[in-house]
Coordinates of C-alpha atoms in Angstrom, one line a residue:
M433 CA 29.0 12.8 -18.8
F434 CA 27.9 10.3 -16.1
D435 CA 29.2 10.7 -12.7
A436 CA 29.3 7.3 -10.8
A437 CA 29.6 9.1 -7.5
L438 CA 26.0 10.5 -8.0
Q439 CA 24.5 7.1 -8.4
C440 CA 23.0 6.0 -5.0
P441 CA 25.1 3.5 -3.5
Y442 CA 22.3 2.2 -1.1
P443 CA 19.7 0.1 -3.1
D444 CA 16.7 -1.1 -1.6
A445 CA 16.2 -4.9 -0.8
R446 CA 13.1 -6.2 -2.2
Q447 CA 13.5 -9.9 -1.1
P448 CA 14.4 -11.5 2.1
G449 CA 18.1 -12.3 2.1
E450 CA 19.0 -9.5 -0.2
S451 CA 21.4 -6.7 0.9
P452 CA 21.2 -4.6 2.9
E453 CA 20.3 -6.6 5.9
P454 CA 16.8 -5.5 7.3
H455 CA 16.5 -3.6 10.5
A456 CA 15.4 -6.0 13.3
L457 CA 12.0 -4.0 13.7
L458 CA 11.1 -5.0 10.2
T459 CA 11.0 -8.7 11.2
P460 CA 7.3 -9.0 11.5
V461 CA 6.7 -7.7 8.0
L462 CA 9.6 -9.3 6.0
G463 CA 7.2 -11.6 4.3
L464 CA 5.8 -8.6 2.5
L465 CA 9.0 -7.8 0.8
G466 CA 8.8 -7.9 -3.0
T467 CA 6.6 -6.9 -6.0
W468 CA 3.0 -8.2 -5.8
H469 CA 0.5 -8.5 -8.7
G470 CA -3.2 -9.4 -8.7
R471 CA -6.7 -8.4 -9.4
G472 CA -9.4 -6.8 -7.2
H473 CA -12.9 -5.6 -7.0
G474 CA -14.2 -2.1 -6.0
E475 CA -17.4 -0.5 -5.1
Y476 CA -18.6 2.8 -3.4
P477 CA -22.2 4.3 -3.0
T478 CA -21.1 7.5 -5.1
L479 CA -19.9 5.3 -8.0
D480 CA -22.5 4.4 -10.8
N481 CA -20.9 0.9 -11.1
D482 CA -18.7 -1.6 -9.3
F483 CA -15.4 -2.3 -11.0
T484 CA -12.6 -4.8 -11.5
Y485 CA -9.0 -3.6 -11.3
A486 CA -5.5 -5.0 -11.4
Q487 CA -2.9 -3.9 -8.9
E488 CA 0.9 -3.9 -8.4
V489 CA 2.3 -3.3 -4.7
V490 CA 5.9 -3.1 -4.0
F491 CA 7.5 -3.3 -0.5
S492 CA 11.2 -2.7 0.0
H493 CA 13.7 -1.5 2.5
D494 CA 17.2 0.2 2.8
G495 CA 18.2 -1.3 6.1
R496 CA 16.4 1.2 8.4
P497 CA 13.2 0.5 10.4
F498 CA 10.7 1.3 7.8
L499 CA 9.2 -0.2 4.6
R500 CA 8.9 1.7 1.3
Y501 CA 5.5 1.2 -0.1
E502 CA 4.4 1.9 -3.5
A503 CA 1.0 0.9 -5.1
R504 CA -0.7 1.4 -8.5
A505 CA -3.8 0.1 -10.1
W506 CA -5.6 0.2 -13.3
L507 CA -9.2 -0.5 -14.3
L508 CA -9.9 -3.6 -16.4
D509 CA -12.8 -4.0 -18.9
G510 CA -15.2 -6.9 -19.1
D511 CA -12.7 -9.1 -21.0
G512 CA -9.9 -8.4 -18.4
S513 CA -8.1 -5.9 -20.6
A514 CA -6.4 -2.7 -19.1
L515 CA -9.0 0.1 -19.5
R516 CA -7.2 3.0 -17.9
P517 CA -4.9 4.0 -14.9
A518 CA -6.7 4.2 -11.5
A519 CA -5.2 4.7 -8.1
R520 CA -1.6 5.4 -7.3
E521 CA 0.1 5.9 -4.0
S522 CA 3.5 5.7 -2.3
G523 CA 4.7 6.1 1.3
W524 CA 6.5 4.5 4.2
W525 CA 5.5 2.3 6.9
R526 CA 7.4 3.0 10.2
L527 CA 7.6 -0.2 12.5
Q528 CA 7.7 0.3 16.3
A529 CA 9.2 -2.1 18.8
D530 CA 5.7 -2.8 20.3
G531 CA 4.2 -4.0 16.9
R532 CA 2.8 -0.6 16.2
V533 CA 2.8 0.6 12.6
E534 CA 2.7 4.3 11.5
A535 CA 2.1 4.8 7.8
L536 CA 2.6 7.8 5.7
I537 CA 0.8 7.4 2.3
T538 CA 0.4 10.1 -0.5
Q539 CA -1.7 10.1 -3.5
P540 CA -1.3 12.3 -6.6
T541 CA -5.0 13.1 -6.3
G542 CA -4.0 15.5 -3.4
I543 CA -4.6 13.2 -0.3
A544 CA -1.9 12.7 2.2
E545 CA -2.8 10.2 4.9
I546 CA -1.1 9.3 8.2
A547 CA -2.4 6.1 9.6
V548 CA -1.7 4.0 12.6
G549 CA -2.2 0.4 13.6
R550 CA -0.5 -2.9 14.4
V551 CA 1.1 -6.0 13.1
D552 CA -0.6 -9.1 14.4
G553 CA 1.0 -12.2 13.1
D554 CA 0.5 -12.2 9.3
T555 CA -1.9 -9.3 9.4
V556 CA -1.1 -5.6 9.3
E557 CA -4.0 -3.2 9.9
F558 CA -4.1 0.5 10.4
A559 CA -6.5 3.3 10.1
T560 CA -6.6 7.1 9.7
H561 CA -4.9 9.2 12.3
Q562 CA -4.7 12.3 10.2
L563 CA -5.6 13.4 6.6
A564 CA -4.4 16.4 4.7
L565 CA -6.0 17.4 1.4
T566 CA -5.1 19.9 -1.2
P567 CA -7.8 22.5 -1.9
T568 CA -9.0 20.6 -5.0
A569 CA -8.9 17.0 -3.6
K570 CA -11.9 14.9 -3.2
R571 CA -13.1 14.9 0.4
V572 CA -11.9 11.9 2.4
D573 CA -12.6 11.7 6.2
A574 CA -11.1 8.2 7.1
T575 CA -9.6 5.1 5.8
R576 CA -8.9 1.7 7.2
R577 CA -6.7 -0.8 5.5
R578 CA -5.8 -4.4 6.1
Y579 CA -3.0 -6.6 4.5
T580 CA -2.9 -10.3 5.1
L581 CA -0.3 -12.8 4.1
T582 CA -2.2 -16.2 3.9
D583 CA -0.7 -19.7 4.3
D584 CA -0.7 -20.1 0.5
G585 CA 1.5 -17.1 -0.1
T586 CA -1.4 -14.7 -1.1
L587 CA -1.4 -11.3 0.0
T588 CA -5.0 -10.1 0.5
F589 CA -5.8 -6.5 0.7
V590 CA -9.1 -4.8 2.0
H591 CA -9.5 -1.0 2.0
E592 CA -12.5 0.8 3.7
L593 CA -13.1 4.5 2.9
A594 CA -15.2 7.4 4.4
A595 CA -15.4 10.0 1.6
V596 CA -17.7 12.6 0.1
G597 CA -20.2 12.3 2.9
Q598 CA -20.3 8.7 3.1
P599 CA -19.7 6.6 6.4
L600 CA -16.6 4.3 6.5
Q601 CA -17.4 1.2 4.5
H602 CA -15.9 -1.4 2.2
H603 CA -14.4 0.2 -1.0
L604 CA -11.6 -2.2 -2.3
S605 CA -10.3 -5.8 -2.0
A606 CA -7.7 -7.7 -3.9
S607 CA -5.7 -10.8 -3.9
L608 CA -2.1 -10.6 -4.9
R609 CA 0.9 -12.9 -5.6
R610 CA 4.5 -12.2 -5.3
E611 CA 6.4 -11.8 -8.5
G612 CA 9.1 -14.4 -9.2

């Protein structure tokens, strides 16, 4: 039997203007709300080949001063068809009054990342503050991410990575468009 009292009465807002009202600290990042889709390119010295991928990113909130963040990606073959699942992560972006961002991001591959950075206009940039790895996770030493909302409504994403003995360097970039 379904018990309606057990259904969460506090849905997340995924678009500006949806209920609940966003917390005032979210004002600099309200343009990110929604579901974004696009394609990207990846590379890293430890990989045999560069790759093309598709990505979905979702930003939402429940009225408190943080964004819920989810991202998933899948590899594409040469003709643009889905090849297999790739990266997946979820977490929270905590906005501070002075424009700082504290991000908590976890991946099912055993990586938990705490990153800090800033909102500067239409760009959010943050870098590793601390990393935690499960015993079998790939060695990751640092990351840096940048999300930029462009004048034409595109969300660009750039991810730098220091892992498996390599220095911090470009790993991923994508251009995403908001759904709907």
